[in-house]
């Protein structure tokens, strides 16, 4: 007579805390245009310019994916310059059914010299490629602060996919940094 709805906890399909090298590939398509501040995995150094820009602390452990991990002599020394930089996950084989999600911690930081041409973007590459998350820049100061986000990738069920993170200083020079940590794919 009574139906008890039991919440099925999400099952982890794949996860990476970025603490060890697991075959992330920078510039996987060979089409990146950025000249500095390229995505890499490592222990990030903090930069500040009107507030925190590159965060020196990861969400888990001491490593993350970051747009040029070194601080350099000034905040503009190793921020993203000149266009798009991208980094791609190892292949992830998705279950053939269920609600599939990718979750990640991330930040985008930029100076007031940014614009909506700049972005932080998450793509899924399988049989097709789609943008599943995006934060555009703006002509205002945005400080780096870790946030957690999730995107539904159920459309890719049964496929082997790769997750790609992109950041761009795309039109006019902007101070721009991005970071990613704790990438996880779950099935529910
Ligand atoms: Ca980490
Ligand atoms: Ca940097
Ligand atoms: Ca720049």
PDB file of N, CA, C and O in Angstrom, residues 11 35-36 42 47 51 55 58 71-72 90 94 122 128 132 143 147-148 156-157 160 164 178 183 186-187:
ATOM      1  N   UNK A  11      26.709   6.716  -8.273  1.00  0.00           N
ATOM      2  CA  UNK A  11      27.837   5.797  -8.302  1.00  0.00           C
ATOM      3  C   UNK A  11      28.933   6.481  -9.120  1.00  0.00           C
ATOM      4  O   UNK A  11      28.666   7.080 -10.157  1.00  0.00           O
ATOM      5  N   UNK A  35      49.249  31.837 -26.165  1.00  0.00           N
ATOM      6  CA  UNK A  35      50.710  31.816 -26.203  1.00  0.00           C
ATOM      7  C   UNK A  35      51.324  31.678 -24.817  1.00  0.00           C
ATOM      8  O   UNK A  35      52.466  31.263 -24.670  1.00  0.00           O
ATOM      9  N   UNK A  36      50.562  32.045 -23.792  1.00  0.00           N
ATOM     10  CA  UNK A  36      51.025  31.944 -22.401  1.00  0.00           C
ATOM     11  C   UNK A  36      49.840  31.560 -21.532  1.00  0.00           C
ATOM     12  O   UNK A  36      48.684  31.713 -21.942  1.00  0.00           O
ATOM     13  N   UNK A  42      49.343  20.815 -11.917  1.00  0.00           N
ATOM     14  CA  UNK A  42      50.456  21.086 -11.031  1.00  0.00           C
ATOM     15  C   UNK A  42      50.014  21.789  -9.770  1.00  0.00           C
ATOM     16  O   UNK A  42      48.822  21.947  -9.501  1.00  0.00           O
ATOM     17  N   UNK A  47      48.318  34.398  -7.455  1.00  0.00           N
ATOM     18  CA  UNK A  47      48.533  35.758  -7.946  1.00  0.00           C
ATOM     19  C   UNK A  47      47.372  36.640  -7.475  1.00  0.00           C
ATOM     20  O   UNK A  47      46.259  36.154  -7.284  1.00  0.00           O
ATOM     21  N   UNK A  51      42.529  41.782  -5.893  1.00  0.00           N
ATOM     22  CA  UNK A  51      41.925  40.559  -5.347  1.00  0.00           C
ATOM     23  C   UNK A  51      42.597  39.326  -5.901  1.00  0.00           C
ATOM     24  O   UNK A  51      43.498  39.411  -6.745  1.00  0.00           O
ATOM     25  N   UNK A  55      44.430  31.074  -7.957  1.00  0.00           N
ATOM     26  CA  UNK A  55      44.371  30.576  -6.584  1.00  0.00           C
ATOM     27  C   UNK A  55      45.552  29.661  -6.307  1.00  0.00           C
ATOM     28  O   UNK A  55      45.841  28.756  -7.098  1.00  0.00           O
ATOM     29  N   UNK A  58      44.537  24.352  -3.934  1.00  0.00           N
ATOM     30  CA  UNK A  58      43.626  23.470  -4.663  1.00  0.00           C
ATOM     31  C   UNK A  58      42.465  23.082  -3.752  1.00  0.00           C
ATOM     32  O   UNK A  58      42.485  23.331  -2.548  1.00  0.00           O
ATOM     33  N   UNK A  71      53.514  31.917 -10.698  1.00  0.00           N
ATOM     34  CA  UNK A  71      53.033  33.275 -10.481  1.00  0.00           C
ATOM     35  C   UNK A  71      53.824  34.287 -11.311  1.00  0.00           C
ATOM     36  O   UNK A  71      53.260  35.228 -11.873  1.00  0.00           O
ATOM     37  N   UNK A  72      55.136  34.099 -11.381  1.00  0.00           N
ATOM     38  CA  UNK A  72      55.958  35.076 -12.079  1.00  0.00           C
ATOM     39  C   UNK A  72      56.084  36.371 -11.293  1.00  0.00           C
ATOM     40  O   UNK A  72      55.707  36.455 -10.124  1.00  0.00           O
ATOM     41  N   UNK A  90      41.699  11.925 -19.888  1.00  0.00           N
ATOM     42  CA  UNK A  90      41.816  10.586 -20.473  1.00  0.00           C
ATOM     43  C   UNK A  90      40.425  10.109 -20.895  1.00  0.00           C
ATOM     44  O   UNK A  90      39.420  10.680 -20.472  1.00  0.00           O
ATOM     45  N   UNK A  94      31.418   5.526 -20.530  1.00  0.00           N
ATOM     46  CA  UNK A  94      30.192   5.783 -19.786  1.00  0.00           C
ATOM     47  C   UNK A  94      29.279   4.559 -19.803  1.00  0.00           C
ATOM     48  O   UNK A  94      29.219   3.840 -20.810  1.00  0.00           O
ATOM     49  N   UNK A 122      33.474  24.090 -20.604  1.00  0.00           N
ATOM     50  CA  UNK A 122      33.628  22.649 -20.454  1.00  0.00           C
ATOM     51  C   UNK A 122      32.924  21.982 -21.625  1.00  0.00           C
ATOM     52  O   UNK A 122      31.744  22.241 -21.877  1.00  0.00           O
ATOM     53  N   UNK A 128      29.799  13.178 -30.850  1.00  0.00           N
ATOM     54  CA  UNK A 128      29.665  14.598 -31.162  1.00  0.00           C
ATOM     55  C   UNK A 128      30.355  15.370 -30.050  1.00  0.00           C
ATOM     56  O   UNK A 128      30.695  14.806 -29.010  1.00  0.00           O
ATOM     57  N   UNK A 132      29.011  21.828 -22.339  1.00  0.00           N
ATOM     58  CA  UNK A 132      28.074  21.482 -21.266  1.00  0.00           C
ATOM     59  C   UNK A 132      28.091  22.506 -20.128  1.00  0.00           C
ATOM     60  O   UNK A 132      27.230  22.473 -19.249  1.00  0.00           O
ATOM     61  N   UNK A 143      37.131  37.959  -9.018  1.00  0.00           N
ATOM     62  CA  UNK A 143      38.186  37.276  -8.278  1.00  0.00           C
ATOM     63  C   UNK A 143      38.030  35.765  -8.373  1.00  0.00           C
ATOM     64  O   UNK A 143      36.925  35.258  -8.531  1.00  0.00           O
ATOM     65  N   UNK A 147      34.223  27.090  -7.047  1.00  0.00           N
ATOM     66  CA  UNK A 147      32.795  26.771  -7.072  1.00  0.00           C
ATOM     67  C   UNK A 147      32.664  25.342  -7.576  1.00  0.00           C
ATOM     68  O   UNK A 147      33.562  24.835  -8.251  1.00  0.00           O
ATOM     69  N   UNK A 148      31.563  24.696  -7.242  1.00  0.00           N
ATOM     70  CA  UNK A 148      31.308  23.337  -7.719  1.00  0.00           C
ATOM     71  C   UNK A 148      30.134  23.377  -8.682  1.00  0.00           C
ATOM     72  O   UNK A 148      29.109  23.993  -8.391  1.00  0.00           O
ATOM     73  N   UNK A 156      25.386  11.097 -23.724  1.00  0.00           N
ATOM     74  CA  UNK A 156      26.567  10.358 -24.179  1.00  0.00           C
ATOM     75  C   UNK A 156      26.614   8.929 -23.628  1.00  0.00           C
ATOM     76  O   UNK A 156      27.650   8.256 -23.725  1.00  0.00           O
ATOM     77  N   UNK A 157      25.513   8.461 -23.047  1.00  0.00           N
ATOM     78  CA  UNK A 157      25.474   7.111 -22.450  1.00  0.00           C
ATOM     79  C   UNK A 157      25.990   6.070 -23.438  1.00  0.00           C
ATOM     80  O   UNK A 157      25.647   6.087 -24.618  1.00  0.00           O
ATOM     81  N   UNK A 160      32.454   6.298 -25.215  1.00  0.00           N
ATOM     82  CA  UNK A 160      33.714   6.661 -24.565  1.00  0.00           C
ATOM     83  C   UNK A 160      33.961   8.132 -24.882  1.00  0.00           C
ATOM     84  O   UNK A 160      34.020   8.513 -26.052  1.00  0.00           O
ATOM     85  N   UNK A 164      36.831  18.170 -21.847  1.00  0.00           N
ATOM     86  CA  UNK A 164      37.794  19.194 -22.233  1.00  0.00           C
ATOM     87  C   UNK A 164      37.475  20.496 -21.503  1.00  0.00           C
ATOM     88  O   UNK A 164      36.331  20.954 -21.515  1.00  0.00           O
ATOM     89  N   UNK A 178      42.207  30.598 -14.859  1.00  0.00           N
ATOM     90  CA  UNK A 178      41.173  29.613 -14.553  1.00  0.00           C
ATOM     91  C   UNK A 178      41.809  28.412 -13.883  1.00  0.00           C
ATOM     92  O   UNK A 178      43.006  28.149 -14.058  1.00  0.00           O
ATOM     93  N   UNK A 183      37.510  16.428 -10.741  1.00  0.00           N
ATOM     94  CA  UNK A 183      36.602  16.125 -11.841  1.00  0.00           C
ATOM     95  C   UNK A 183      36.039  14.721 -11.608  1.00  0.00           C
ATOM     96  O   UNK A 183      36.788  13.790 -11.302  1.00  0.00           O
ATOM     97  N   UNK A 186      29.546  10.670 -12.614  1.00  0.00           N
ATOM     98  CA  UNK A 186      28.692   9.797 -11.799  1.00  0.00           C
ATOM     99  C   UNK A 186      27.503   9.295 -12.612  1.00  0.00           C
ATOM    100  O   UNK A 186      27.096   9.894 -13.605  1.00  0.00           O
ATOM    101  N   UNK A 187      26.952   8.194 -12.133  1.00  0.00           N
ATOM    102  CA  UNK A 187      25.739   7.616 -12.710  1.00  0.00           C
ATOM    103  C   UNK A 187      24.723   7.482 -11.586  1.00  0.00           C
ATOM    104  O   UNK A 187      25.062   7.055 -10.484  1.00  0.00           O
TER     105      UNK A 187
END
